[in-house]
Coordinates of C-alpha atoms in Angstrom, one line a residue:
M218 CA 0.0 0.0 0.0
N219 CA 2.8 2.4 0.8
A220 CA 4.3 1.9 -2.6
G221 CA 1.5 3.9 -4.2
L222 CA 2.1 7.0 -2.0
P223 CA 3.6 10.1 -3.7
A224 CA 7.2 11.0 -3.0
S225 CA 6.1 14.0 -1.0
S226 CA 4.6 11.7 1.6
A227 CA 8.1 10.3 2.6
P228 CA 9.0 10.9 6.3
K229 CA 10.7 14.3 7.0
A230 CA 12.3 16.0 10.0
S231 CA 9.8 17.3 12.4
L232 CA 9.1 21.1 12.8
R233 CA 10.2 21.1 16.4
S234 CA 13.5 19.4 15.5
R235 CA 14.2 21.9 12.8
L236 CA 13.4 24.9 15.0
A237 CA 15.5 23.5 17.8
L238 CA 18.5 23.1 15.5
W239 CA 17.9 26.5 14.0
F240 CA 17.8 28.5 17.3
A241 CA 20.6 26.5 18.8
G242 CA 22.8 27.1 15.8
L243 CA 21.9 30.8 15.7
S244 CA 22.7 31.5 19.3
L245 CA 25.9 29.5 19.2
L246 CA 27.1 31.3 16.1
T247 CA 26.3 34.7 17.5
L248 CA 27.9 34.1 20.9
L249 CA 30.9 32.2 19.6
S250 CA 31.6 35.0 17.0
A251 CA 31.3 37.6 19.7
G252 CA 33.5 35.5 22.0
I253 CA 36.2 35.0 19.4
Y254 CA 36.1 38.7 18.3
V255 CA 36.2 40.0 21.9
G256 CA 38.8 37.5 22.8
R257 CA 41.1 38.7 20.0
I258 CA 40.7 42.3 21.0
A259 CA 41.3 41.5 24.7
T260 CA 44.3 39.3 23.8
G261 CA 45.8 42.1 21.7
Q262 CA 45.3 44.8 24.3
M263 CA 46.5 42.5 27.1
Q264 CA 49.7 41.7 25.1
Q265 CA 50.3 45.4 24.4
A266 CA 49.7 46.4 28.1
S267 CA 51.9 43.6 29.4
G268 CA 54.6 44.4 26.8
D269 CA 54.6 48.0 27.8
A270 CA 55.0 47.1 31.5
L271 CA 57.9 44.7 30.7
L272 CA 59.5 47.4 28.4
G273 CA 59.3 50.0 31.2
T274 CA 61.1 47.6 33.6
A275 CA 63.8 46.9 31.0
R276 CA 64.2 50.6 30.2
A277 CA 64.6 51.6 33.9
A278 CA 67.2 48.8 34.5
A279 CA 69.1 49.7 31.3
I280 CA 69.3 53.4 32.1
L281 CA 70.5 52.7 35.6
L282 CA 73.1 50.2 34.5
A283 CA 74.4 52.5 31.7
D284 CA 74.7 55.4 34.1
Q285 CA 76.6 53.3 36.6
L286 CA 79.0 51.9 34.0
H287 CA 79.5 55.4 32.7
E288 CA 80.3 56.8 36.1
R289 CA 82.8 54.0 36.9
Q290 CA 84.5 54.5 33.5
L291 CA 84.5 58.3 34.1
E292 CA 86.0 57.8 37.6
I293 CA 88.8 55.7 36.3
T294 CA 89.5 58.1 33.4
L295 CA 89.5 61.2 35.7
L296 CA 91.7 59.4 38.2
S297 CA 94.2 58.5 35.4
Q298 CA 94.4 62.2 34.6
A299 CA 95.0 63.4 38.2
P300 CA 98.3 65.4 38.6
H301 CA 100.0 62.8 40.8
F302 CA 99.3 60.1 38.0
T303 CA 100.5 62.3 35.1
R304 CA 103.8 63.3 36.8
G305 CA 105.4 60.1 35.5
D306 CA 106.3 58.4 38.8
L307 CA 104.2 55.2 38.8
D308 CA 105.7 54.2 42.1
A309 CA 104.7 57.3 44.0
P310 CA 102.8 56.5 47.2
A311 CA 100.1 59.1 46.3
L312 CA 98.9 56.8 43.4
L313 CA 98.3 53.9 45.8
R314 CA 96.5 56.1 48.3
S315 CA 94.2 57.4 45.6
M316 CA 93.4 53.8 44.4
E317 CA 92.8 52.6 48.0
Q318 CA 90.5 55.5 48.6
R319 CA 88.4 54.6 45.5
A320 CA 88.4 50.9 46.4
R321 CA 87.1 51.8 49.9
A322 CA 84.5 54.1 48.5
H323 CA 83.3 51.6 45.9
A324 CA 83.1 48.0 47.2
E325 CA 82.4 46.8 43.7
Y326 CA 86.1 47.0 42.8
A327 CA 87.8 43.6 43.2
W328 CA 91.2 44.9 41.9
M329 CA 92.7 48.3 41.0
G330 CA 96.3 49.0 39.9
V331 CA 98.6 50.7 37.6
A332 CA 100.9 49.1 35.0
D333 CA 103.7 50.7 33.1
A334 CA 103.8 51.0 29.3
E335 CA 105.3 47.5 29.0
G336 CA 102.4 45.9 31.0
K337 CA 104.2 45.4 34.3
V338 CA 102.0 46.1 37.4
R339 CA 103.8 48.7 39.5
Q340 CA 101.3 49.3 42.2
A341 CA 97.9 47.8 43.1
V342 CA 95.4 47.8 46.0
G343 CA 96.3 44.9 48.3
E344 CA 99.6 44.4 46.3
L345 CA 97.7 42.0 44.1
L346 CA 99.6 41.2 40.8
V347 CA 102.4 43.6 41.7
K348 CA 105.4 43.0 39.5
Q349 CA 103.4 40.6 37.3
S350 CA 102.8 41.3 33.6
V351 CA 99.3 42.1 32.3
G352 CA 100.6 43.2 28.9
S353 CA 98.6 40.5 27.1
R354 CA 95.3 41.2 28.8
P355 CA 92.6 42.7 26.5
W356 CA 91.9 45.6 28.9
F357 CA 95.6 46.6 28.9
Q358 CA 95.9 46.5 25.1
E359 CA 92.6 48.4 24.6
A360 CA 93.5 51.0 27.3
L361 CA 96.7 51.9 25.3
K362 CA 94.4 53.4 22.8
G363 CA 91.9 55.2 25.1
P364 CA 89.4 54.7 27.9
Y365 CA 88.0 51.2 27.9
T366 CA 85.0 49.3 29.4
G367 CA 85.4 45.6 29.0
D368 CA 82.9 42.8 28.6
L369 CA 82.2 40.1 31.2
H370 CA 84.9 37.5 31.7
E371 CA 86.0 35.0 34.4
A372 CA 89.0 35.8 36.6
V373 CA 92.3 34.7 35.1
L374 CA 95.3 36.0 37.1
L375 CA 93.2 36.9 40.2
A376 CA 91.3 33.5 40.5
K377 CA 93.9 32.2 43.0
L378 CA 94.4 35.4 44.8
L379 CA 90.9 36.4 45.7
P380 CA 88.5 34.4 48.0
G381 CA 85.8 32.5 46.0
S382 CA 82.1 33.4 46.1
A383 CA 79.8 32.1 48.8
T384 CA 77.8 30.2 46.2
G385 CA 80.8 28.5 44.6
E386 CA 80.2 30.3 41.3
P387 CA 83.4 31.3 39.4
L388 CA 84.6 34.9 39.9
R389 CA 83.5 37.1 37.0
F390 CA 84.5 40.7 36.4
I391 CA 84.0 43.6 34.0
D392 CA 87.0 45.8 33.3
F393 CA 87.5 49.6 33.4
A394 CA 90.8 51.0 32.2
A395 CA 92.3 54.3 30.9
P396 CA 95.7 55.4 29.6
I397 CA 98.1 57.4 31.8
R398 CA 99.8 60.2 29.9
D399 CA 102.3 62.8 31.1
E400 CA 101.8 66.5 30.5
H401 CA 103.3 66.1 27.0
G402 CA 100.8 63.5 26.1
T403 CA 103.3 60.6 26.2
L404 CA 101.9 57.3 27.3
I405 CA 103.5 56.2 30.6
G406 CA 101.2 53.5 31.7
V407 CA 97.6 52.2 32.2
L408 CA 95.2 52.5 35.2
G409 CA 93.0 49.4 35.4
A410 CA 90.2 48.2 37.6
H411 CA 88.1 45.0 37.8
A412 CA 84.6 45.3 39.1
H413 CA 82.6 42.3 40.5
W414 CA 79.9 41.0 38.3
S415 CA 77.7 40.8 41.4
W416 CA 77.8 44.6 41.4
V417 CA 76.1 44.7 37.9
T418 CA 73.5 42.1 38.9
G419 CA 72.9 44.0 42.1
L420 CA 72.1 47.2 40.1
V421 CA 69.6 45.3 38.0
E422 CA 68.0 43.6 41.1
S423 CA 67.7 47.0 42.8
T424 CA 65.9 48.4 39.8
V425 CA 63.5 45.5 39.6
A426 CA 62.7 45.9 43.3
L427 CA 61.4 49.4 42.5
Q428 CA 59.1 48.2 39.7
D429 CA 55.6 46.8 39.8
M430 CA 56.8 43.5 38.2
Q431 CA 54.3 41.4 36.2
R432 CA 53.5 37.9 37.6
E433 CA 56.2 35.3 36.9
A434 CA 58.3 37.9 34.9
E435 CA 62.1 37.7 35.0
V436 CA 64.8 40.1 34.1
L437 CA 67.9 39.0 32.1
I438 CA 71.1 40.6 31.0
V439 CA 71.9 39.5 27.4
N440 CA 75.1 40.1 25.4
A441 CA 75.4 41.2 21.8
R442 CA 75.2 37.5 20.6
G443 CA 71.9 36.9 22.4
E444 CA 73.5 34.9 25.2
V445 CA 72.2 35.2 28.7
L446 CA 74.7 36.6 31.2
Y447 CA 72.3 36.9 34.2
P448 CA 70.7 35.1 36.0
E449 CA 73.2 32.4 36.7
R450 CA 70.6 29.6 36.3
L451 CA 69.9 30.7 32.7
I452 CA 73.5 30.9 31.5
G453 CA 73.7 29.0 28.2
T454 CA 70.2 30.1 27.2
R455 CA 70.2 32.1 23.9
Y456 CA 67.7 34.4 22.2
Q457 CA 67.2 33.4 18.6
G458 CA 65.9 36.4 16.6
D459 CA 65.7 40.2 16.8
L460 CA 65.7 40.9 20.5
A461 CA 65.1 44.7 20.0
A462 CA 61.9 43.9 18.2
G463 CA 60.9 41.1 20.4
A464 CA 60.6 38.8 17.4
G465 CA 62.2 35.5 18.1
S466 CA 62.3 32.7 20.7
W467 CA 64.5 31.5 23.6
S468 CA 66.5 28.4 23.3
D469 CA 65.0 26.9 26.5
G470 CA 61.9 26.2 24.4
G471 CA 59.3 28.2 26.4
D472 CA 56.8 30.7 24.9
Y473 CA 57.5 34.1 26.3
L474 CA 56.4 37.7 25.8
T475 CA 59.7 39.5 25.6
R476 CA 60.7 43.2 25.7
A477 CA 64.3 44.4 25.7
M478 CA 66.2 47.7 26.0
P479 CA 69.9 48.1 25.0
V480 CA 72.3 49.4 27.6
G481 CA 73.2 52.8 26.1
M482 CA 76.1 52.5 23.8
R483 CA 77.2 56.0 24.3
R484 CA 77.8 55.4 28.0
A485 CA 79.1 51.8 27.7
P486 CA 80.7 51.6 24.3
G487 CA 81.5 48.2 22.8
L488 CA 79.5 46.1 25.3
G489 CA 76.4 45.5 23.3
W490 CA 74.4 44.4 26.3
S491 CA 70.6 44.5 26.6
I492 CA 68.2 44.2 29.5
A493 CA 65.5 41.7 28.5
V494 CA 62.3 41.2 30.6
R495 CA 60.3 38.1 29.7
Q496 CA 57.0 36.6 30.9
P497 CA 55.4 33.3 30.0
L498 CA 53.0 34.0 27.2
A499 CA 50.3 31.9 28.9
V500 CA 50.6 34.0 32.1
A501 CA 50.7 37.3 30.2
L502 CA 47.5 36.5 28.3
A503 CA 45.8 34.5 31.0
S504 CA 43.1 37.1 31.7
A505 CA 42.2 37.5 28.0
H506 CA 42.1 33.7 27.4
D507 CA 39.9 33.2 30.5
L508 CA 37.5 35.8 29.1
R509 CA 37.5 34.2 25.7
D510 CA 36.9 30.7 27.2
R511 CA 34.0 32.1 29.4
L512 CA 32.4 33.6 26.3
L513 CA 32.7 30.4 24.3
L514 CA 31.3 28.4 27.2
L515 CA 28.4 30.8 27.5
G516 CA 27.8 30.5 23.8
V517 CA 27.5 26.7 24.1
L518 CA 25.2 26.9 27.1
A519 CA 23.0 29.5 25.5
A520 CA 22.8 27.4 22.4
A521 CA 21.6 24.4 24.5
V522 CA 19.1 26.5 26.3
F523 CA 17.7 28.1 23.2
G524 CA 17.5 24.8 21.4
A525 CA 15.5 23.3 24.3
V526 CA 13.1 26.3 24.4
A527 CA 12.6 26.1 20.6
Y528 CA 11.9 22.4 20.7
R529 CA 9.2 22.8 23.3
L530 CA 7.6 25.8 21.6
A531 CA 7.6 24.2 18.2
Q532 CA 5.3 21.5 19.5
R533 CA 2.3 23.9 19.3
V534 CA 3.5 26.1 16.4
S535 CA 1.9 25.4 13.0
R536 CA 1.4 28.9 11.6
P537 CA 3.2 32.1 10.7
I538 CA 6.5 30.1 10.3
E539 CA 7.7 32.7 7.7
Q540 CA 7.2 35.5 10.2
L541 CA 9.2 33.7 12.9
A542 CA 11.9 32.9 10.3
Q543 CA 12.1 36.5 9.2
A544 CA 12.3 37.7 12.9
A545 CA 15.2 35.3 13.4
Q546 CA 16.9 36.6 10.4
Q547 CA 16.5 40.2 11.6
L548 CA 17.9 39.2 15.0
R549 CA 20.9 37.6 13.4
A550 CA 21.4 40.7 11.3
G551 CA 21.6 42.8 14.5
A552 CA 18.1 44.3 14.6
Q553 CA 17.1 45.6 18.1
G554 CA 13.6 44.0 17.8
F555 CA 11.4 42.1 15.4
P556 CA 7.7 42.1 14.5
I557 CA 5.3 40.1 16.6
P558 CA 2.5 38.3 14.7
R559 CA -0.8 40.2 14.9
D560 CA -2.8 37.1 15.8
Q561 CA -2.6 37.4 19.6
A562 CA -4.9 34.4 20.0
V563 CA -2.0 32.2 19.2
R564 CA -0.4 32.0 22.6
E565 CA 2.6 30.0 21.4
I566 CA 3.6 32.6 18.8
A567 CA 3.5 35.3 21.5
Q568 CA 5.5 33.2 23.9
L569 CA 8.1 32.5 21.2
S570 CA 8.3 36.2 20.3
Q571 CA 8.8 37.1 23.9
A572 CA 11.6 34.5 24.2
L573 CA 13.3 36.0 21.2
Q574 CA 13.0 39.5 22.7
E575 CA 14.6 38.2 25.9
M576 CA 17.4 36.6 24.0
T577 CA 18.0 40.0 22.3
R578 CA 18.2 41.7 25.7
S579 CA 20.5 39.0 26.9
L580 CA 22.9 39.6 24.0
L581 CA 22.8 43.3 24.6
D582 CA 23.6 42.7 28.3
K583 CA 26.5 40.5 27.4
E584 CA 27.7 43.2 24.9
R585 CA 27.5 45.8 27.6
A586 CA 29.3 43.6 30.0
L587 CA 32.1 43.1 27.4
R588 CA 32.3 46.9 27.0
E589 CA 32.6 47.3 30.7
A590 CA 35.3 44.6 30.9
N591 CA 37.2 46.4 28.1
A592 CA 36.9 49.8 30.0
S593 CA 38.2 48.1 33.1
L594 CA 41.1 46.7 31.1
E595 CA 41.9 50.1 29.7
L596 CA 41.8 51.6 33.3
T597 CA 44.2 48.9 34.5
V598 CA 46.6 49.7 31.6
Q599 CA 46.4 53.5 32.5
Q600 CA 47.1 52.7 36.2
R601 CA 50.2 50.6 35.2
T602 CA 51.4 53.4 32.9
D603 CA 51.0 56.0 35.6
A604 CA 52.9 53.8 38.1
L605 CA 55.7 53.3 35.5
T606 CA 55.8 57.1 34.9
R607 CA 56.2 57.8 38.6
A608 CA 58.9 55.1 38.9
N609 CA 60.8 56.7 35.9
E610 CA 60.6 60.1 37.5
A611 CA 62.0 58.7 40.7
L612 CA 64.9 57.1 38.8
S613 CA 65.5 60.4 37.0
R614 CA 65.8 62.1 40.4
L615 CA 68.2 59.4 41.6
A616 CA 70.3 59.8 38.4
V617 CA 71.2 63.5 39.2
R618 CA 71.4 63.4 43.1
D619 CA 74.0 62.1 45.4
G620 CA 72.5 59.2 47.3
L621 CA 74.2 60.2 50.6
T622 CA 74.1 64.0 50.9
G623 CA 71.2 64.8 48.6
V624 CA 73.1 67.5 46.7
F625 CA 73.7 67.1 43.0
N626 CA 76.1 64.3 41.9
R627 CA 79.3 64.4 39.9
R628 CA 77.5 63.6 36.6
R629 CA 75.1 66.5 37.0
F630 CA 77.9 68.8 38.0
D631 CA 79.8 68.0 34.8
E632 CA 76.7 68.9 32.8
R633 CA 76.1 72.1 34.7
L634 CA 79.8 73.1 34.4
A635 CA 79.6 72.6 30.6
E636 CA 76.4 74.8 30.5
C637 CA 78.1 77.6 32.4
Q638 CA 81.2 77.4 30.1
Q639 CA 79.0 77.7 27.0
L640 CA 77.1 80.7 28.4
F641 CA 80.4 82.3 29.3
L642 CA 81.8 81.8 25.8
R643 CA 78.6 83.0 24.1
D644 CA 77.3 85.8 26.3
C645 CA 80.4 86.6 28.4
E646 CA 78.5 85.7 31.6
P647 CA 81.3 85.4 34.2
Y648 CA 81.1 82.6 36.7
A649 CA 83.3 81.1 39.4
L650 CA 84.1 77.6 40.7
L651 CA 84.8 76.6 44.3
I652 CA 86.4 73.2 45.0
I653 CA 85.9 72.4 48.7
D654 CA 87.6 69.6 50.7
A655 CA 87.0 68.7 54.3
D656 CA 90.3 69.0 56.2
H657 CA 91.7 65.8 57.8
F658 CA 88.4 64.0 57.0
K659 CA 90.2 60.6 56.9
R660 CA 90.7 61.0 60.7
V661 CA 87.0 61.3 61.2
N662 CA 86.3 58.0 59.4
D663 CA 89.3 56.3 61.2
D664 CA 88.4 57.7 64.7
Y665 CA 84.6 57.6 64.6
G666 CA 83.7 55.2 61.9
H667 CA 82.1 55.6 58.5
A668 CA 78.6 56.1 59.9
V669 CA 79.7 59.2 61.7
G670 CA 81.7 60.3 58.7
D671 CA 78.6 60.0 56.5
A672 CA 76.6 62.0 59.0
A673 CA 79.3 64.7 58.9
L674 CA 79.2 64.8 55.1
K675 CA 75.4 65.3 55.2
R676 CA 75.8 68.1 57.7
L677 CA 78.6 69.7 55.6
A678 CA 76.4 69.5 52.5
G679 CA 73.5 71.1 54.3
L680 CA 75.8 74.0 55.4
L681 CA 77.0 74.5 51.8
Q682 CA 73.3 74.8 50.7
Q683 CA 72.4 77.1 53.5
N684 CA 75.3 79.5 52.8
T685 CA 74.9 79.7 49.0
R686 CA 72.4 81.6 46.9
S687 CA 69.5 80.1 45.1
S688 CA 71.3 80.7 41.8
D689 CA 74.4 78.8 43.0
F690 CA 74.9 75.1 42.3
V691 CA 76.2 72.7 45.0
A692 CA 77.4 69.2 44.1
R693 CA 79.4 66.4 45.7
Y694 CA 82.6 66.2 43.7
G695 CA 83.9 62.9 45.2
G696 CA 84.5 61.5 48.7
E697 CA 84.7 64.5 51.0
E698 CA 85.1 67.0 48.2
F699 CA 82.3 69.3 47.1
A700 CA 82.1 71.7 44.2
V701 CA 80.1 75.0 44.1
L702 CA 79.3 76.8 40.8
L703 CA 78.6 80.6 41.1
P704 CA 76.9 81.5 37.8
E705 CA 76.4 85.1 39.1
A706 CA 79.8 85.5 40.7
G707 CA 79.8 89.3 41.0
G708 CA 83.5 89.4 40.1
E709 CA 86.5 88.4 42.2
Q710 CA 85.3 90.1 45.4
G711 CA 81.8 88.6 45.2
A712 CA 83.2 85.1 44.7
L713 CA 85.7 85.5 47.5
A714 CA 82.9 86.8 49.8
V715 CA 80.8 83.7 49.1
A716 CA 83.7 81.4 49.6
E717 CA 84.7 83.0 52.8
K718 CA 81.1 82.9 54.1
I719 CA 81.0 79.2 53.5
R720 CA 84.4 78.6 55.1
A721 CA 83.4 80.6 58.2
A722 CA 80.0 79.0 58.5
V723 CA 81.6 75.5 58.5
A724 CA 84.3 76.5 60.9
A725 CA 81.7 77.8 63.4
A726 CA 79.3 74.9 63.0
E727 CA 79.0 71.9 65.4
F728 CA 79.2 68.4 64.1
A729 CA 77.6 65.6 66.1
E730 CA 80.3 63.4 67.9
V731 CA 83.0 65.1 65.8
G732 CA 82.8 68.6 67.3
G733 CA 84.2 70.8 64.6
I734 CA 85.4 70.5 61.0
T735 CA 87.2 73.0 58.8
I736 CA 87.4 73.1 55.1
S737 CA 89.9 74.3 52.5
V738 CA 88.6 76.1 49.4
G739 CA 90.1 76.6 46.0
L740 CA 88.5 79.4 44.0
A741 CA 88.9 80.0 40.2
L742 CA 87.3 82.6 38.0
A743 CA 86.4 81.7 34.5
S744 CA 88.6 83.2 31.8
R745 CA 88.6 83.0 28.0
L746 CA 92.2 81.9 28.2
D747 CA 91.1 78.7 29.9
G748 CA 90.2 77.1 26.6
D749 CA 87.6 74.8 28.2
A750 CA 86.0 74.0 31.5
G751 CA 88.6 71.4 32.3
A752 CA 91.3 74.1 32.5
L753 CA 89.1 76.1 35.0
L754 CA 88.6 72.9 37.0
K755 CA 92.3 72.3 37.1
R756 CA 93.1 75.8 38.3
A757 CA 90.5 75.5 41.1
D758 CA 92.0 72.2 42.1
H759 CA 95.5 73.7 42.2
A760 CA 94.2 76.5 44.4
L761 CA 92.7 73.9 46.7
Y762 CA 96.1 72.2 46.9
E763 CA 97.7 75.5 47.8
A764 CA 95.1 76.1 50.5
K765 CA 95.9 72.8 52.1
R766 CA 99.6 73.3 51.8
A767 CA 99.3 76.7 53.4
G768 CA 97.7 75.2 56.5
R769 CA 94.1 74.4 55.6
N770 CA 91.0 76.2 56.8
R771 CA 91.4 79.0 54.3
V772 CA 90.3 80.2 50.8
V773 CA 92.9 80.4 48.1
K774 CA 92.2 82.1 44.8
A775 CA 93.7 80.6 41.7
P776 CA 95.8 83.0 39.7
P777 CA 94.5 83.9 36.2
P778 CA 95.9 82.1 33.2
V779 CA 99.4 83.2 32.1
E780 CA 98.5 85.4 29.2
E781 CA 95.8 87.2 31.2
A782 CA 98.2 87.8 34.1
V783 CA 100.7 89.3 31.7
L784 CA 98.1 91.7 30.2
R785 CA 97.0 92.9 33.6
G786 CA 100.7 93.5 34.6

């Protein structure tokens, strides 16, 4: 009997099954699309925010490390140009005293010494390597050409002379060296120093301590070949790719978000180091992936719910299918609403229409929630950016101030001196320079300890600031030496008056536990015959030497350059 039935009478899928599949697929497609789209946006923004935070940490560490390397190189260079070094006698006791003073002031120096032009060590702190030859060492060869900052290396000659590290790791150093030339420019030797690698890593760790580090992020020092120098546990790991662009991978096989900043080549020439900060990619993007997964799960659950509702409603639906299909199409196209059939007597159509309206509101609520989540993410990025800005400002202040006394440091003094010299040459604005040294200050440290000595230096710095004008510039020149620039000197008498006021104020002041301290002051007035600021600095330094030789606790004015003195005569 069934053989005679027309083809159209063959069994077909039920209406409720079709509606259930349709609504389930529609809701799943909508929410999955929204989830994937929002997940991509959130992933990109999270990666950008995390990368910016990592880059900020790398930049702060790179700036601090470059500054410190530059200061150590500048210290060695300036020391090699000191008068008692350039006189030609490399066996003079004054050379050893100067090196011992630097070694005490900077604990990072593992070795410091002078070698003659043939490479034989003539004097060294602790008498290490004295009379031995260092002529084949790279730092000595490079220093014959000019100031040199050397790359990381393990101890060679000093390995058996210095105590090993507490962790058992091999001793590693970086080198600073500068040529020693006499007053005619003839090379007479080399001043060299080895700094502990732990000093470099300590600088990086101190910077990281000030940063709001991302979760599971780690800071690395990488050389020009992409090899990790720090931390110790990652030595042997290598970055394969363009580190500056963050395009590449680490040889340890992990997936990381990496940002790097080179250590300034101007301040540390030839090293090629970079500070790299990396964070596991899964950790960096965890929030975005979690949001995406939640949205996808929500899409699956919503599809199941809508399919079940459609299946139940379709049991009683037999009319206006086209209207319902059109409404579903409008909903998928993004319409805010859809027409409800006029036949209100059909209760099932009204219920289905109401269900579709609720689904629309639910989608709008989810979209609004996503916008709020995006706004919260942007606020977090802004807060992290503000925190990074504040940290950079704090680092900038630390870069120009002396950590002990609070006055300007030697680096900022050199910049300010160059500015005054340029104004003097351009606008004939006269200025004066005072070099101030605390008399017999070594006795204070020896008799009372360095803590009392540091307190005395703070007190002395405060007196200098209290007895100078707002236009004057006070800086710590080195150790117990200070420098004062008088941009508005007021001529020779004005500069002498300021210098004498400072000397008298210090002599009359009380210093806790020490009692009284006096100072010797060398004064020099800028002259066009100086040639550059270095000549003025040298004249002021000679005047300070004369003040000490004349009995200390006095101000000595440097004579004008030779040609100017002749013209006045």
